[in-house]
mmCIF file of C-alpha atoms in Angstrom:
data_model
loop_
_atom_site.group_PDB
_atom_site.id
_atom_site.type_symbol
_atom_site.label_atom_id
_atom_site.label_comp_id
_atom_site.label_asym_id
_atom_site.label_seq_id
_atom_site.Cartn_x
_atom_site.Cartn_y
_atom_site.Cartn_z
ATOM 1 C CA MET E 1 0.000 0.000 0.000
ATOM 2 C CA ALA E 2 1.153 3.552 -0.753
ATOM 3 C CA VAL E 3 -0.314 6.910 0.280
ATOM 4 C CA GLY E 4 0.781 10.271 -1.057
ATOM 5 C CA GLY E 5 -0.734 13.577 -2.070
ATOM 6 C CA ASP E 6 -4.354 12.895 -2.929
ATOM 7 C CA TYR E 7 -3.845 9.205 -3.721
ATOM 8 C CA ILE E 8 -3.963 5.857 -1.992
ATOM 9 C CA VAL E 9 -2.851 2.767 -3.941
ATOM 10 C CA VAL E 10 -3.108 -0.896 -2.961
ATOM 11 C CA GLY E 11 -1.563 -3.891 -4.770
ATOM 12 C CA GLY E 12 -3.171 -7.338 -4.818
ATOM 13 C CA GLN E 13 -2.398 -11.048 -5.041
ATOM 14 C CA ARG E 14 -3.783 -11.373 -8.585
ATOM 15 C CA ALA E 15 -2.032 -8.370 -10.133
ATOM 16 C CA GLU E 16 -4.758 -5.979 -8.974
ATOM 17 C CA LEU E 17 -4.052 -2.290 -8.460
ATOM 18 C CA ALA E 18 -6.681 -0.242 -6.648
ATOM 19 C CA VAL E 19 -6.345 3.543 -6.861
ATOM 20 C CA ALA E 20 -8.510 6.070 -5.013
ATOM 21 C CA ARG E 21 -8.390 9.791 -4.305
ATOM 22 C CA LEU E 22 -8.414 10.676 -0.630
ATOM 23 C CA SER E 23 -10.612 13.653 -1.446
ATOM 24 C CA ASP E 24 -13.149 11.353 -3.124
ATOM 25 C CA PRO E 25 -12.916 7.757 -1.831
ATOM 26 C CA ARG E 26 -15.761 6.725 -4.131
ATOM 27 C CA SER E 27 -13.540 7.390 -7.129
ATOM 28 C CA THR E 28 -11.796 4.034 -6.776
ATOM 29 C CA THR E 29 -10.332 2.434 -9.916
ATOM 30 C CA ILE E 30 -9.338 -1.246 -9.912
ATOM 31 C CA VAL E 31 -7.285 -2.714 -12.760
ATOM 32 C CA ARG E 32 -4.964 -5.638 -13.377
ATOM 33 C CA SER E 33 -1.330 -4.669 -13.863
ATOM 34 C CA GLY E 34 1.290 -7.333 -14.489
ATOM 35 C CA GLY E 35 1.015 -11.074 -14.636
ATOM 36 C CA SER E 36 1.225 -12.007 -10.972
ATOM 37 C CA ILE E 37 1.367 -10.661 -7.397
ATOM 38 C CA ASN E 38 2.081 -6.947 -6.991
ATOM 39 C CA ASN E 39 4.602 -7.201 -4.159
ATOM 40 C CA PHE E 40 5.307 -3.503 -3.679
ATOM 41 C CA VAL E 41 3.982 -0.087 -4.723
ATOM 42 C CA ALA E 42 5.394 3.409 -4.150
ATOM 43 C CA LEU E 43 4.434 6.917 -5.251
ATOM 44 C CA ASP E 44 6.953 9.033 -7.153
ATOM 45 C CA ARG E 45 7.875 12.678 -6.711
ATOM 46 C CA ALA E 46 9.439 14.572 -9.568
ATOM 47 C CA PRO E 47 13.216 15.087 -9.019
ATOM 48 C CA SER E 48 12.770 18.824 -9.643
ATOM 49 C CA MET E 49 10.527 18.953 -6.567
ATOM 50 C CA LEU E 50 12.979 17.392 -4.152
ATOM 51 C CA PRO E 51 14.270 19.657 -1.379
ATOM 52 C CA ARG E 52 17.837 20.866 -1.901
ATOM 53 C CA ARG E 53 19.182 19.589 1.354
ATOM 54 C CA ARG E 54 20.668 16.432 2.685
ATOM 55 C CA PHE E 55 18.023 15.282 5.123
ATOM 56 C CA ARG E 56 15.346 12.867 4.019
ATOM 57 C CA ASP E 57 12.247 14.632 5.294
ATOM 58 C CA SER E 58 10.905 14.343 1.739
ATOM 59 C CA ALA E 59 11.703 11.293 -0.362
ATOM 60 C CA ALA E 60 11.947 10.678 -4.082
ATOM 61 C CA PHE E 61 9.461 7.893 -3.580
ATOM 62 C CA THR E 62 7.129 7.365 -0.659
ATOM 63 C CA GLU E 63 5.254 4.298 0.466
ATOM 64 C CA ASP E 64 2.998 3.584 3.415
ATOM 65 C CA GLY E 65 2.382 7.285 3.994
ATOM 66 C CA VAL E 66 5.802 8.198 5.354
ATOM 67 C CA THR E 67 5.956 11.508 3.501
ATOM 68 C CA SER E 68 3.129 13.438 1.891
ATOM 69 C CA LEU E 69 3.503 14.187 -1.793
ATOM 70 C CA ASN E 70 2.548 17.491 -3.338
ATOM 71 C CA ILE E 71 2.864 16.732 -7.026
ATOM 72 C CA THR E 72 1.875 19.926 -8.770
ATOM 73 C CA SER E 73 4.737 20.506 -11.200
ATOM 74 C CA GLY E 74 7.676 18.679 -12.756
ATOM 75 C CA HIS E 75 5.870 15.578 -14.036
ATOM 76 C CA ASP E 76 2.704 16.168 -16.024
ATOM 77 C CA THR E 77 1.092 13.406 -13.962
ATOM 78 C CA PRO E 78 2.013 11.616 -10.713
ATOM 79 C CA ARG E 79 3.999 8.387 -10.955
ATOM 80 C CA LEU E 80 3.540 4.950 -9.401
ATOM 81 C CA LEU E 81 6.322 2.365 -9.017
ATOM 82 C CA VAL E 82 5.145 -1.288 -8.987
ATOM 83 C CA CYS E 83 7.187 -4.468 -8.317
ATOM 84 C CA ASN E 84 5.614 -7.688 -9.578
ATOM 85 C CA ASN E 85 6.225 -11.427 -9.404
ATOM 86 C CA ASP E 86 6.249 -11.468 -13.214
ATOM 87 C CA HIS E 87 9.909 -10.339 -13.036
ATOM 88 C CA SER E 88 9.154 -6.667 -13.630
ATOM 89 C CA VAL E 89 9.353 -3.169 -12.168
ATOM 90 C CA ARG E 90 6.934 -0.750 -13.834
ATOM 91 C CA LEU E 91 6.612 3.014 -13.657
ATOM 92 C CA LEU E 92 2.983 4.037 -14.242
ATOM 93 C CA THR E 93 1.020 7.268 -14.476
ATOM 94 C CA LEU E 94 -1.659 8.178 -11.954
ATOM 95 C CA PRO E 95 -4.573 7.938 -12.060
ATOM 96 C CA GLY E 96 -4.575 6.459 -15.569
ATOM 97 C CA LEU E 97 -2.052 3.672 -14.778
ATOM 98 C CA ASP E 98 -0.428 3.916 -18.211
ATOM 99 C CA ILE E 99 3.017 2.285 -18.452
ATOM 100 C CA ILE E 100 5.862 4.793 -18.804
ATOM 101 C CA THR E 101 8.838 2.503 -18.187
ATOM 102 C CA GLU E 102 9.120 -1.253 -17.679
ATOM 103 C CA LEU E 103 12.262 -3.021 -16.429
ATOM 104 C CA LYS E 104 12.527 -6.799 -16.790
ATOM 105 C CA PHE E 105 14.589 -9.102 -14.546
ATOM 106 C CA PRO E 106 15.473 -12.822 -14.441
ATOM 107 C CA THR E 107 13.540 -13.297 -11.180
ATOM 108 C CA ALA E 108 10.394 -12.243 -9.311
ATOM 109 C CA ILE E 109 10.842 -8.758 -7.823
ATOM 110 C CA ASN E 110 9.961 -8.122 -4.189
ATOM 111 C CA TYR E 111 11.053 -4.545 -3.546
ATOM 112 C CA ALA E 112 12.627 -1.455 -5.079
ATOM 113 C CA ALA E 113 13.911 1.674 -3.346
ATOM 114 C CA VAL E 114 14.810 4.993 -4.942
ATOM 115 C CA SER E 115 17.431 7.109 -3.182
ATOM 116 C CA PRO E 116 16.283 10.306 -1.419
ATOM 117 C CA ASP E 117 18.084 12.449 -4.002
ATOM 118 C CA GLY E 118 16.104 10.680 -6.754
ATOM 119 C CA THR E 119 19.170 9.619 -8.769
ATOM 120 C CA LYS E 120 19.572 5.920 -7.905
ATOM 121 C CA MET E 121 17.449 2.813 -7.373
ATOM 122 C CA CYS E 122 18.171 -0.618 -5.901
ATOM 123 C CA VAL E 123 15.980 -3.627 -6.707
ATOM 124 C CA VAL E 124 15.772 -7.018 -4.944
ATOM 125 C CA GLY E 125 13.807 -10.203 -5.532
ATOM 126 C CA ASP E 126 13.787 -13.987 -5.343
ATOM 127 C CA THR E 127 17.543 -14.230 -5.794
ATOM 128 C CA ASN E 128 20.612 -13.152 -3.864
ATOM 129 C CA GLN E 129 21.440 -10.549 -6.497
ATOM 130 C CA VAL E 130 20.928 -6.818 -5.951
ATOM 131 C CA TYR E 131 20.372 -4.625 -8.997
ATOM 132 C CA LEU E 132 21.633 -1.048 -8.860
ATOM 133 C CA PHE E 133 20.351 1.578 -11.318
ATOM 134 C CA SER E 134 20.998 5.207 -12.029
ATOM 135 C CA LYS E 135 17.783 7.218 -12.440
ATOM 136 C CA ARG E 136 17.212 10.338 -14.489
ATOM 137 C CA GLY E 137 13.604 11.416 -14.718
ATOM 138 C CA ASP E 138 11.639 8.414 -15.968
ATOM 139 C CA SER E 139 14.745 6.626 -17.311
ATOM 140 C CA PHE E 140 16.722 3.909 -15.510
ATOM 141 C CA GLU E 141 20.137 2.515 -16.421
ATOM 142 C CA GLU E 142 21.621 -0.572 -14.752
ATOM 143 C CA ILE E 143 25.073 0.216 -13.377
ATOM 144 C CA ALA E 144 25.898 -2.817 -11.196
ATOM 145 C CA VAL E 145 24.698 -6.218 -9.993
ATOM 146 C CA MET E 146 25.879 -7.243 -6.528
ATOM 147 C CA THR E 147 25.461 -10.279 -4.286
ATOM 148 C CA ALA E 148 23.809 -9.853 -0.889
ATOM 149 C CA SER E 149 23.934 -13.268 0.826
ATOM 150 C CA ASN E 150 22.947 -16.820 -0.108
ATOM 151 C CA ASP E 151 19.181 -16.409 -0.333
ATOM 152 C CA ALA E 152 16.383 -14.233 -1.694
ATOM 153 C CA SER E 153 15.928 -10.654 -0.502
ATOM 154 C CA PHE E 154 12.705 -8.999 0.628
ATOM 155 C CA SER E 155 13.509 -5.369 1.387
ATOM 156 C CA CYS E 156 15.985 -2.560 0.727
ATOM 157 C CA ASP E 157 16.383 1.070 1.722
ATOM 158 C CA TRP E 158 18.668 4.089 1.359
ATOM 159 C CA SER E 159 20.257 6.279 4.003
ATOM 160 C CA GLN E 160 19.166 9.907 4.078
ATOM 161 C CA SER E 161 22.443 10.956 2.425
ATOM 162 C CA SER E 162 21.799 8.619 -0.549
ATOM 163 C CA GLU E 163 25.285 7.182 0.014
ATOM 164 C CA LEU E 164 24.442 3.916 1.814
ATOM 165 C CA PHE E 165 21.849 1.285 1.003
ATOM 166 C CA ALA E 166 20.864 -1.851 2.899
ATOM 167 C CA VAL E 167 19.295 -5.150 1.813
ATOM 168 C CA GLY E 168 17.461 -7.625 4.055
ATOM 169 C CA SER E 169 17.548 -11.306 3.093
ATOM 170 C CA GLN E 170 15.664 -14.522 3.761
ATOM 171 C CA ASP E 171 18.662 -16.215 5.404
ATOM 172 C CA GLY E 172 18.805 -13.642 8.197
ATOM 173 C CA TYR E 173 21.437 -11.228 6.879
ATOM 174 C CA VAL E 174 21.306 -7.463 6.368
ATOM 175 C CA THR E 175 23.988 -6.219 3.999
ATOM 176 C CA VAL E 176 25.021 -2.560 3.756
ATOM 177 C CA TRP E 177 26.897 -1.034 0.817
ATOM 178 C CA ASP E 178 28.517 2.326 0.156
ATOM 179 C CA VAL E 179 27.268 3.264 -3.313
ATOM 180 C CA ARG E 180 30.341 5.390 -3.970
ATOM 181 C CA SER E 181 32.667 2.375 -3.886
ATOM 182 C CA GLN E 182 29.995 -0.302 -4.456
ATOM 183 C CA GLN E 183 31.724 -2.279 -1.695
ATOM 184 C CA LYS E 184 30.054 -3.992 1.246
ATOM 185 C CA MET E 185 30.527 -1.986 4.422
ATOM 186 C CA VAL E 186 29.092 -4.514 6.833
ATOM 187 C CA GLN E 187 26.917 -7.620 6.975
ATOM 188 C CA LEU E 188 24.699 -7.982 10.039
ATOM 189 C CA GLU E 189 22.870 -11.038 11.355
ATOM 190 C CA THR E 190 19.336 -11.039 12.720
ATOM 191 C CA TYR E 191 18.782 -12.047 16.340
ATOM 192 C CA GLN E 192 17.235 -15.377 15.250
ATOM 193 C CA HIS E 193 19.732 -15.936 12.444
ATOM 194 C CA GLY E 194 19.827 -19.566 11.269
ATOM 195 C CA ARG E 195 16.106 -20.138 11.870
ATOM 196 C CA SER E 196 13.239 -19.496 9.461
ATOM 197 C CA ARG E 197 11.696 -17.020 11.910
ATOM 198 C CA GLY E 198 14.919 -14.990 11.724
ATOM 199 C CA ALA E 199 14.427 -14.048 8.056
ATOM 200 C CA CYS E 200 14.745 -10.289 7.539
ATOM 201 C CA ARG E 201 11.470 -8.916 6.177
ATOM 202 C CA ASN E 202 11.873 -5.130 6.450
ATOM 203 C CA VAL E 203 14.848 -2.785 6.606
ATOM 204 C CA LYS E 204 14.680 0.993 7.127
ATOM 205 C CA PHE E 205 17.169 3.804 7.738
ATOM 206 C CA SER E 206 16.106 6.711 9.948
ATOM 207 C CA PRO E 207 14.933 9.298 7.395
ATOM 208 C CA SER E 208 15.944 12.615 8.960
ATOM 209 C CA GLY E 209 18.085 14.473 11.474
ATOM 210 C CA SER E 210 21.243 13.231 13.185
ATOM 211 C CA VAL E 211 19.669 10.068 14.546
ATOM 212 C CA ASP E 212 21.712 7.718 12.280
ATOM 213 C CA LEU E 213 19.888 4.434 12.832
ATOM 214 C CA LEU E 214 19.135 1.337 10.797
ATOM 215 C CA ALA E 215 16.168 -0.798 11.859
ATOM 216 C CA PHE E 216 15.293 -4.242 10.541
ATOM 217 C CA SER E 217 12.566 -6.656 11.513
ATOM 218 C CA GLU E 218 12.541 -10.435 11.567
ATOM 219 C CA HIS E 219 9.751 -12.747 10.450
ATOM 220 C CA THR E 220 8.530 -13.025 14.030
ATOM 221 C CA SER E 221 8.990 -11.273 17.360
ATOM 222 C CA TYR E 222 12.230 -9.295 17.024
ATOM 223 C CA VAL E 223 13.270 -5.881 15.725
ATOM 224 C CA ASN E 224 16.928 -4.843 15.571
ATOM 225 C CA ILE E 225 18.119 -1.212 15.758
ATOM 226 C CA VAL E 226 21.724 -0.522 14.745
ATOM 227 C CA ASP E 227 23.841 2.606 15.222
ATOM 228 C CA THR E 228 25.018 3.439 11.685
ATOM 229 C CA ARG E 229 27.839 5.674 12.899
ATOM 230 C CA SER E 230 29.936 2.591 13.589
ATOM 231 C CA PHE E 231 27.583 -0.411 13.049
ATOM 232 C CA GLU E 232 28.955 -1.785 16.334
ATOM 233 C CA LYS E 233 26.105 -0.954 18.703
ATOM 234 C CA ARG E 234 22.735 -2.670 18.522
ATOM 235 C CA GLN E 235 19.503 -2.796 20.497
ATOM 236 C CA VAL E 236 17.110 -5.734 20.064
ATOM 237 C CA LEU E 237 13.402 -5.306 20.781
ATOM 238 C CA ARG E 238 11.139 -8.253 21.511
ATOM 239 C CA VAL E 239 7.634 -7.273 20.397
ATOM 240 C CA GLY E 240 4.523 -8.723 21.982
ATOM 241 C CA SER E 241 6.415 -10.253 24.910
ATOM 242 C CA ASP E 242 3.797 -9.015 27.383
ATOM 243 C CA THR E 243 0.925 -10.858 25.725
ATOM 244 C CA TYR E 244 -1.378 -12.640 28.135
ATOM 245 C CA SER E 245 -3.185 -15.864 27.284
ATOM 246 C CA ASP E 246 -6.957 -16.129 27.698
ATOM 247 C CA PHE E 247 -6.549 -19.695 28.907
ATOM 248 C CA PRO E 248 -6.098 -20.164 32.690
ATOM 249 C CA ASP E 249 -2.908 -21.633 34.088
ATOM 250 C CA PHE E 250 -3.275 -25.133 35.490
ATOM 251 C CA PHE E 251 -1.863 -24.126 38.877
ATOM 252 C CA ALA E 252 -3.605 -20.746 39.088
ATOM 253 C CA PRO E 253 -6.931 -21.082 37.305
ATOM 254 C CA ASP E 254 -8.147 -17.611 38.288
ATOM 255 C CA SER E 255 -5.161 -15.672 36.924
ATOM 256 C CA PRO E 256 -4.010 -14.965 33.354
ATOM 257 C CA THR E 257 -0.889 -16.684 32.088
ATOM 258 C CA LEU E 258 2.019 -14.690 30.700
ATOM 259 C CA VAL E 259 3.075 -16.398 27.465
ATOM 260 C CA ASN E 260 6.141 -15.904 25.292
ATOM 261 C CA GLN E 261 4.107 -15.767 22.113
ATOM 262 C CA ASP E 262 5.706 -15.321 18.715
ATOM 263 C CA MET E 263 4.219 -12.315 16.912
ATOM 264 C CA GLN E 264 4.170 -12.000 13.131
ATOM 265 C CA ILE E 265 5.720 -8.657 12.151
ATOM 266 C CA THR E 266 3.945 -7.102 9.164
ATOM 267 C CA GLY E 267 5.823 -3.840 8.693
ATOM 268 C CA LEU E 268 8.357 -1.340 9.976
ATOM 269 C CA ARG E 269 8.621 2.420 9.611
ATOM 270 C CA PHE E 270 10.305 5.445 11.202
ATOM 271 C CA ALA E 271 8.305 8.636 11.666
ATOM 272 C CA PRO E 272 9.298 11.320 9.120
ATOM 273 C CA ASP E 273 11.206 13.227 11.839
ATOM 274 C CA SER E 274 12.785 9.989 13.180
ATOM 275 C CA SER E 275 11.190 10.592 16.586
ATOM 276 C CA SER E 276 9.471 7.193 16.671
ATOM 277 C CA LEU E 277 9.701 3.711 15.216
ATOM 278 C CA PHE E 278 6.423 2.025 14.277
ATOM 279 C CA VAL E 279 6.184 -1.774 14.150
ATOM 280 C CA GLY E 280 3.182 -3.409 12.517
ATOM 281 C CA LEU E 281 1.756 -6.647 13.905
ATOM 282 C CA GLU E 282 -1.191 -8.658 12.627
ATOM 283 C CA GLU E 283 -3.636 -6.998 15.024
ATOM 284 C CA SER E 284 -1.926 -3.806 16.159
ATOM 285 C CA ILE E 285 0.741 -1.180 15.535
ATOM 286 C CA LEU E 286 3.387 -0.511 18.188
ATOM 287 C CA GLU E 287 5.195 2.799 18.625
ATOM 288 C CA TYR E 288 8.685 3.065 20.156
ATOM 289 C CA VAL E 289 10.081 6.511 20.961
ATOM 290 C CA VAL E 290 13.623 7.199 19.766
ATOM 291 C CA ASP E 291 15.987 8.895 22.236
ATOM 292 C CA ARG E 292 16.803 11.727 19.830
ATOM 293 C CA ILE E 293 18.397 13.934 22.491
ATOM 294 C CA GLY E 294 20.857 11.175 23.322
ATOM 295 C CA ARG E 295 21.521 10.561 19.642
ATOM 296 C CA TYR E 296 22.138 14.268 18.945
ATOM 297 C CA SER E 297 24.776 14.547 21.663
ATOM 298 C CA PHE E 298 26.516 11.297 22.569
ATOM 299 C CA ALA E 299 25.413 7.722 22.170
ATOM 300 C CA SER E 300 23.083 6.866 25.055
ATOM 301 C CA SER E 301 22.737 3.510 26.759
ATOM 302 C CA GLU E 302 19.470 2.814 24.952
ATOM 303 C CA ILE E 303 18.537 3.850 21.426
ATOM 304 C CA ILE E 304 14.780 3.521 21.964
#
């Protein structure tokens, strides 16, 4: 799902794309785009409209409502980026959903991220390869193909400076590159690395300010927050650990039982000002407050 400007867009399991205007929810359009599952959608902002500063309080692309788009100039029409299991990444117009650009790959595509300065894009899918493109307007040119780990990748993201990008993989690794050298800076393991529940599903850099964090979630229960100033300090959050069972304990039938229940993590996102980290679960959304004062001065004992 993506929200920006006056639009909300949702991708479906059978190649559906549903587009509606927030100002007129009844104006919903549903079409089929691509030959399979639409794994990811994002709304595009014209490069000419990007703020001329380093911080990522406005992104080249926005998904899940992180930044609001105000597309009034630059492009004649808003843009939509769609990743599909039919091995494609498509750039479409809104609201007409006409294809502007289509990139084809040798594998199903799970995610694509455009850098905050709007000049680069990384793409990941059902392979361990990472595809790096330069971007100019609506045109993309492949400049490198890199290897993340030994398994498929599900998510990628750029730092606010557009110099670093990270990729999260099925085998529990998060790999970070410096785009200037195209060399791996570091490869991190998830807390449950080596188990299927330790697969990395989402990876996000803090988008603004001097917070300098990288967060990544696992398939169940755990979120990792890493200090990107050195990549040596990490805080691990267990989500849903205070869940109480509705079934009475055998020895104390009148009291609830504290259970260590695994929670499916559905999404991860920093607030636009990096003041909070939001973690999506199947039935709720959790908010963790970032210690920005500690991050602005010296590293504090706890990040969140």
